Short mmCIF file of C-alpha atoms in Angstrom, two decimals:
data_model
loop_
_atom_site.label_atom_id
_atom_site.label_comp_id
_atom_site.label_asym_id
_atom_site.label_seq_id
_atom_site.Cartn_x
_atom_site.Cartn_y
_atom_site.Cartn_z
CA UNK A 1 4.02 87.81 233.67
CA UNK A 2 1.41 89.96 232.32
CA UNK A 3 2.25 92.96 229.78
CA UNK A 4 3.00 96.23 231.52
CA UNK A 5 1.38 98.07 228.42
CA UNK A 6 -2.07 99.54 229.00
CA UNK A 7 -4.58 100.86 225.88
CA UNK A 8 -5.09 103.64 227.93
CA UNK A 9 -4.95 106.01 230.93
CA UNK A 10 -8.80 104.74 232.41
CA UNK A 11 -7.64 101.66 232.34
CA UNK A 12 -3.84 101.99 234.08
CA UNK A 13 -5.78 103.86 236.81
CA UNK A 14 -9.19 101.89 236.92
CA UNK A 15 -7.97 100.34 240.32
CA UNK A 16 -6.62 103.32 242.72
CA UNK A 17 -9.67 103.62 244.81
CA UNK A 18 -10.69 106.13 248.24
CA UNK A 19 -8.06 106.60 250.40
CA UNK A 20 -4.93 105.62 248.14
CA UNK A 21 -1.94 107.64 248.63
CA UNK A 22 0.24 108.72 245.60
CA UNK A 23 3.64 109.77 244.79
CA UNK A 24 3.62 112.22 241.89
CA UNK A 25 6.17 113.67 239.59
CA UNK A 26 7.00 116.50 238.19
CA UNK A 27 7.76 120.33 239.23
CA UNK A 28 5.55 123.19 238.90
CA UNK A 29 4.08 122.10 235.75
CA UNK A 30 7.30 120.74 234.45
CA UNK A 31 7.06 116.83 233.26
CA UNK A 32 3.80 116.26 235.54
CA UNK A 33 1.73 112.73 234.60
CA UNK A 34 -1.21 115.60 233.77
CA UNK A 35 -3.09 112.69 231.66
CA UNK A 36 -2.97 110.03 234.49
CA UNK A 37 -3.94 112.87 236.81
CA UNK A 38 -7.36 113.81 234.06
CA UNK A 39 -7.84 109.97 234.55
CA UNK A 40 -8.39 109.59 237.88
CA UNK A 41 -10.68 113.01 237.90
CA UNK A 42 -12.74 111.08 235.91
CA UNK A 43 -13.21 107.89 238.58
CA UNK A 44 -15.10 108.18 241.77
CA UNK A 45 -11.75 107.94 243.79
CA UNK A 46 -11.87 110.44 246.63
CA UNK A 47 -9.94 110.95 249.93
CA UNK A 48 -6.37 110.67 248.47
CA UNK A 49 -3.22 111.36 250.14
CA UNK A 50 -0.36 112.64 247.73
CA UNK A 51 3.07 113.30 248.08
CA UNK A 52 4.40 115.45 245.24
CA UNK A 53 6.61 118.88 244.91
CA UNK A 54 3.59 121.43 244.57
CA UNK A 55 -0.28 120.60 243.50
CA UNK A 56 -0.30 122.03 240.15
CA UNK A 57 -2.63 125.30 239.33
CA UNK A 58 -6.17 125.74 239.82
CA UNK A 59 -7.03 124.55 236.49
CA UNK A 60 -4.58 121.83 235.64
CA UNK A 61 -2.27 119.35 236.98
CA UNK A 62 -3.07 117.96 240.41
CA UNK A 63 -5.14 121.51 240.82
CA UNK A 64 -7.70 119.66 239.38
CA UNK A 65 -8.41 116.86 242.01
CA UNK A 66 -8.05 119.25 244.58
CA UNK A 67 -10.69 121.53 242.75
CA UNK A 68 -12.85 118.55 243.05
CA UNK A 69 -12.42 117.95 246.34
CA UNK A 70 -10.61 114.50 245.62
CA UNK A 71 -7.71 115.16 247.91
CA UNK A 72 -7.45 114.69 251.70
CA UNK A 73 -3.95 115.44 251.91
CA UNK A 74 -1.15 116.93 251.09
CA UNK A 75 2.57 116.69 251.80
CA UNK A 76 4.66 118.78 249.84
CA UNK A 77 7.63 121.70 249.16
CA UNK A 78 5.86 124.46 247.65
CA UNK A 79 2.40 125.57 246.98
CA UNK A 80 2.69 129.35 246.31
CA UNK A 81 0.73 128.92 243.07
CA UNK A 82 -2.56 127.60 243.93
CA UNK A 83 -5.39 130.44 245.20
CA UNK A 84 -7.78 127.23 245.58
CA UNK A 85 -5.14 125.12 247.42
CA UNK A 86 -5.06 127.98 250.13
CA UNK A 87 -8.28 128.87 250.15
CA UNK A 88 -8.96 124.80 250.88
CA UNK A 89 -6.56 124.89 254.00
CA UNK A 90 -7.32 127.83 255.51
CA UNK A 91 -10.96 126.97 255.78
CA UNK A 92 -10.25 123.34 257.16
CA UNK A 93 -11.06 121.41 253.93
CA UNK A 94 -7.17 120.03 253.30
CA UNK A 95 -4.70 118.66 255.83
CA UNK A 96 -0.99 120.02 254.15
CA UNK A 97 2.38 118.80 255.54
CA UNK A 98 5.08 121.04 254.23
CA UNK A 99 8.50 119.82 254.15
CA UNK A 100 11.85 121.32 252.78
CA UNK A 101 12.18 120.10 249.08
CA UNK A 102 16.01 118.05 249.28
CA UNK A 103 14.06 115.82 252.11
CA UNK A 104 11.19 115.58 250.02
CA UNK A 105 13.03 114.29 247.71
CA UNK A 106 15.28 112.48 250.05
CA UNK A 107 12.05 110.65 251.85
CA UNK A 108 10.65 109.57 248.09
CA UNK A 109 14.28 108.13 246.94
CA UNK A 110 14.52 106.28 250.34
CA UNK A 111 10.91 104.64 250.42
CA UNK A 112 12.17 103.27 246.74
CA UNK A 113 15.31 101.83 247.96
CA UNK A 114 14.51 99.74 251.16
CA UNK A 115 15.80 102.63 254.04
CA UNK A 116 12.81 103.45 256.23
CA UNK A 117 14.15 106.67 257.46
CA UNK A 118 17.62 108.83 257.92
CA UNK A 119 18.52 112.13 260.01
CA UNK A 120 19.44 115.36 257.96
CA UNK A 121 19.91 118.69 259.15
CA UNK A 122 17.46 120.44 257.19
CA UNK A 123 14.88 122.35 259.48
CA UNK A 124 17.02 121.81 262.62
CA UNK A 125 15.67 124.75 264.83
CA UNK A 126 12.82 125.16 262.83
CA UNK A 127 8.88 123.76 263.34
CA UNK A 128 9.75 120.99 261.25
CA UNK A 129 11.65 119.52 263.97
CA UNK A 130 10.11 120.92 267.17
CA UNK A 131 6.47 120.50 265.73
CA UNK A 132 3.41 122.87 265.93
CA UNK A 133 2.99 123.34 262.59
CA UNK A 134 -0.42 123.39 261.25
CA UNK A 135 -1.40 120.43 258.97
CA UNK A 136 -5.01 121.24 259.06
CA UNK A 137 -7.34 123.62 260.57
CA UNK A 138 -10.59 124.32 262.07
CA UNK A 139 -13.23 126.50 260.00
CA UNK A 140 -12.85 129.11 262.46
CA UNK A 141 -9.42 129.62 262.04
CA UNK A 142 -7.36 127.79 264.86
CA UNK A 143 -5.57 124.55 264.73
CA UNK A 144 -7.28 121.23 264.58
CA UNK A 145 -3.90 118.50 263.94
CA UNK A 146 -0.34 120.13 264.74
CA UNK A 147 2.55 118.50 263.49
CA UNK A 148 4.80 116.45 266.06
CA UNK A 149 7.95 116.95 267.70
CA UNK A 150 10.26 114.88 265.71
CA UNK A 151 13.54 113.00 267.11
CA UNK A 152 16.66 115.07 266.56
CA UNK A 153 20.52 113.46 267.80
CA UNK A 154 24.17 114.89 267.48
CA UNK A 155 26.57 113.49 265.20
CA UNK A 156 29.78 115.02 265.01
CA UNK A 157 28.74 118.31 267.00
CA UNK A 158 25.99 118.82 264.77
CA UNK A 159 22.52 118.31 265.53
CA UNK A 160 20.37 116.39 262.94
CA UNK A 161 16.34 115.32 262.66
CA UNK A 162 15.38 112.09 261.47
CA UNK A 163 12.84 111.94 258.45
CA UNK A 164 10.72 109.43 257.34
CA UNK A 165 10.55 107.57 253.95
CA UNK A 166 7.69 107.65 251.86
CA UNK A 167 5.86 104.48 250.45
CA UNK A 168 2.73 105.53 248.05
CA UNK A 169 0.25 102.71 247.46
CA UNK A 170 0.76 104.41 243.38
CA UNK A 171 3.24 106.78 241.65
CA UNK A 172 2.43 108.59 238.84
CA UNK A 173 5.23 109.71 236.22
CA UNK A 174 5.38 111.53 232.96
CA UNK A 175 8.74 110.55 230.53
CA UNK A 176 9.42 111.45 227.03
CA UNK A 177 10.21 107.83 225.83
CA UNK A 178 9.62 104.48 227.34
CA UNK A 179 10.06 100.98 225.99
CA UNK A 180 7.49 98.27 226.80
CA UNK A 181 9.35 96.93 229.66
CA UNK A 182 8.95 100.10 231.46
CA UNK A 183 12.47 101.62 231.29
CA UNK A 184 11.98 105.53 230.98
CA UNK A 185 14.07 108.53 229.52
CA UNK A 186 12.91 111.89 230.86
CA UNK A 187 13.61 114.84 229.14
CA UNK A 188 16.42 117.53 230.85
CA UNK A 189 14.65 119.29 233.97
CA UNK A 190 11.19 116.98 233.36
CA UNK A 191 14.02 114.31 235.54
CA UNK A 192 12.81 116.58 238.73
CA UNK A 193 10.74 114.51 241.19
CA UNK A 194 9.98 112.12 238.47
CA UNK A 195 12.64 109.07 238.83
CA UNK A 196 12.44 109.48 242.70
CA UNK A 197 8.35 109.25 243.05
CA UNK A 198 8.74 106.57 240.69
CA UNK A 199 10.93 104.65 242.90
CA UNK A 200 8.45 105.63 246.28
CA UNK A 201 5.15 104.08 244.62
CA UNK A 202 4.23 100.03 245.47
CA UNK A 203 2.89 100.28 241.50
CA UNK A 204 4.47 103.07 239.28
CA UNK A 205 2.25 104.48 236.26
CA UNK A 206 4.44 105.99 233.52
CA UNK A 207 2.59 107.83 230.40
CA UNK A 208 5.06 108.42 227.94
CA UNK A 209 4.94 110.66 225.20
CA UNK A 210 6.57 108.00 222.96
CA UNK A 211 6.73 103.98 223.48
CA UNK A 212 8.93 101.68 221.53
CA UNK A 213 10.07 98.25 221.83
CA UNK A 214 13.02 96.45 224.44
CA UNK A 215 16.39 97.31 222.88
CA UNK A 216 15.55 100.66 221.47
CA UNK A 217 16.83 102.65 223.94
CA UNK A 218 20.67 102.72 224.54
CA UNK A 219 20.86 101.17 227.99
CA UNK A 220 23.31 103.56 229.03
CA UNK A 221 20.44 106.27 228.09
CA UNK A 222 18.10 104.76 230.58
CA UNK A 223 17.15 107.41 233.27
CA UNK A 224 14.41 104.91 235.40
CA UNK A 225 14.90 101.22 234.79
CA UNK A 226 11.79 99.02 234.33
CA UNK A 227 11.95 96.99 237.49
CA UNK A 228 10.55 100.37 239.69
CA UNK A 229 7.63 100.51 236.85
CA UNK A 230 4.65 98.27 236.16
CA UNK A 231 2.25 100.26 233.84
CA UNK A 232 2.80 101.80 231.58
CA UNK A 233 0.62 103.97 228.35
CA UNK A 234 1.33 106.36 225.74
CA UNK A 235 -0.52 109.68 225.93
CA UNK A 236 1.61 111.06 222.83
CA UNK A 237 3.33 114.84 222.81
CA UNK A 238 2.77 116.51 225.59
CA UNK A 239 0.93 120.02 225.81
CA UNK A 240 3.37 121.93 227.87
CA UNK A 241 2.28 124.86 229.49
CA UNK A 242 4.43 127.68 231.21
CA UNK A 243 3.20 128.30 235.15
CA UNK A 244 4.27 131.57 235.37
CA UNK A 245 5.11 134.16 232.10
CA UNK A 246 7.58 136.60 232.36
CA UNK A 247 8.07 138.46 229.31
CA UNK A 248 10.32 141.66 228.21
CA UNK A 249 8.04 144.63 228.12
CA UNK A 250 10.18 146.41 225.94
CA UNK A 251 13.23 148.27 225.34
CA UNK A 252 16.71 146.64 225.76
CA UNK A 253 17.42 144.17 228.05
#
């Protein structure tokens, strides 16, 4: 089998083309894939569907396809940070599928392990079971695609809707250390959506921040095993930045 190691981002992401959908990690700006996502600004790719917990900020993170006008569509948890992200589906640009973050996360983990749907009770009552939510709109303001009604059943007295699982064509990940078989280690909260969109993409991407050879890592250390990755690069420290600063403006606390 051919190395999972690639020289570099371009290349690991030289073959996700128009229309691709992608799972992506991370959490507000926490442990995002931000080089893989520079990468594929940097292609001709366009019309891409991603699944992932927010779309970054205006000016990094998956902000920056969307700036671009790479991205067709979004389904995701939260996107309370991104001016150009509501600015895009308000005026009709961006079709956006909110769902509640636990079956977010509950859709990616399934797609990775074989179960092509399950019933939860999260947003029974709600628009996300009875539909008419608005996934995309018209320029002038009213609603172009609504979402569907969705099945709900009863299981002991309770009422429950059934969710979908997610399959991405490609899932990008960020991890702190990786060996070259593709087993990961994320570092504390960057685990957020990482190990599950890793699970929900057909061919995982992983840069890591460090990569060392098979039997470095203590397998019992081993967040992601290799088998749900098949490329992987090195991208080196990561430049973390902080979404939202909240400082002490003086006096005690």
């Amino acid at each position: 089998m051919p190395g999972k190691v690639f020289d570099s981002t371009a290349a690991a992401v030289a073959d996700i083309g128009d229309g691709a959908t992608i799972a992506v990690g991370g959490f507000g700006l926490c442990g995002i894939p931000d080089a893989l996502i520079e990468a594929i600004a940097d292609t001709e790719a366009t019309d891409l569907e991603v699944f992932s917990n927010n779309c970054g900020v205006d000016d990094h993170g998956l902000g920056i396809l969307l700036s671009i006008g790479r991205i067709r569509r979004v389904t995701a948890s939260y996107v309370g940070e991104n001016k150009e992200f509501a600015r895009r589906y308000l005026a009709g640009e961006l079709e956006v599928e909110l769902t509640p973050q636990g079956t977010l996360a509950e859709r990616l983990r399934a797609g990775g392990t074989g179960i092509p749907a399950f019933f939860t009770p999260a947003g029974v009552g709600s628009p996300i079971a009875d539909g008419g939510m608005p996934w995309r709109y018209n320029p002038d303001g009213t609603v172009a695609i609504a979402s569907p009604p969705k099945e709900t059943r009863v299981f002991g007295a309770r009422r429950y809707v059934l969710e979908e699982a997610i399959n991405a064509d490609f899932a990008l990940v960020h991890a702190e250390l990786g060996d070259t078989e593709g087993n990961l280690v994320f570092d504390k909260t960057a685990m957020n959506f990482n190990p599950l969109a890793a699970m929900a993409g057909k061919v995982t991407l992983a840069q890591v921040e460090r990569l060392v050879e098979p039997g470095e890592i203590d397998p019992g250390a081993v967040h992601l095993p290799g088998v749900f990755v098949q490329r992987i690069v090195c991208t080196g420290p990561q430049n973390t930045r902080i979404e939202k600063r909240t400082v002490n403006a003086g006096g005690r606390a």
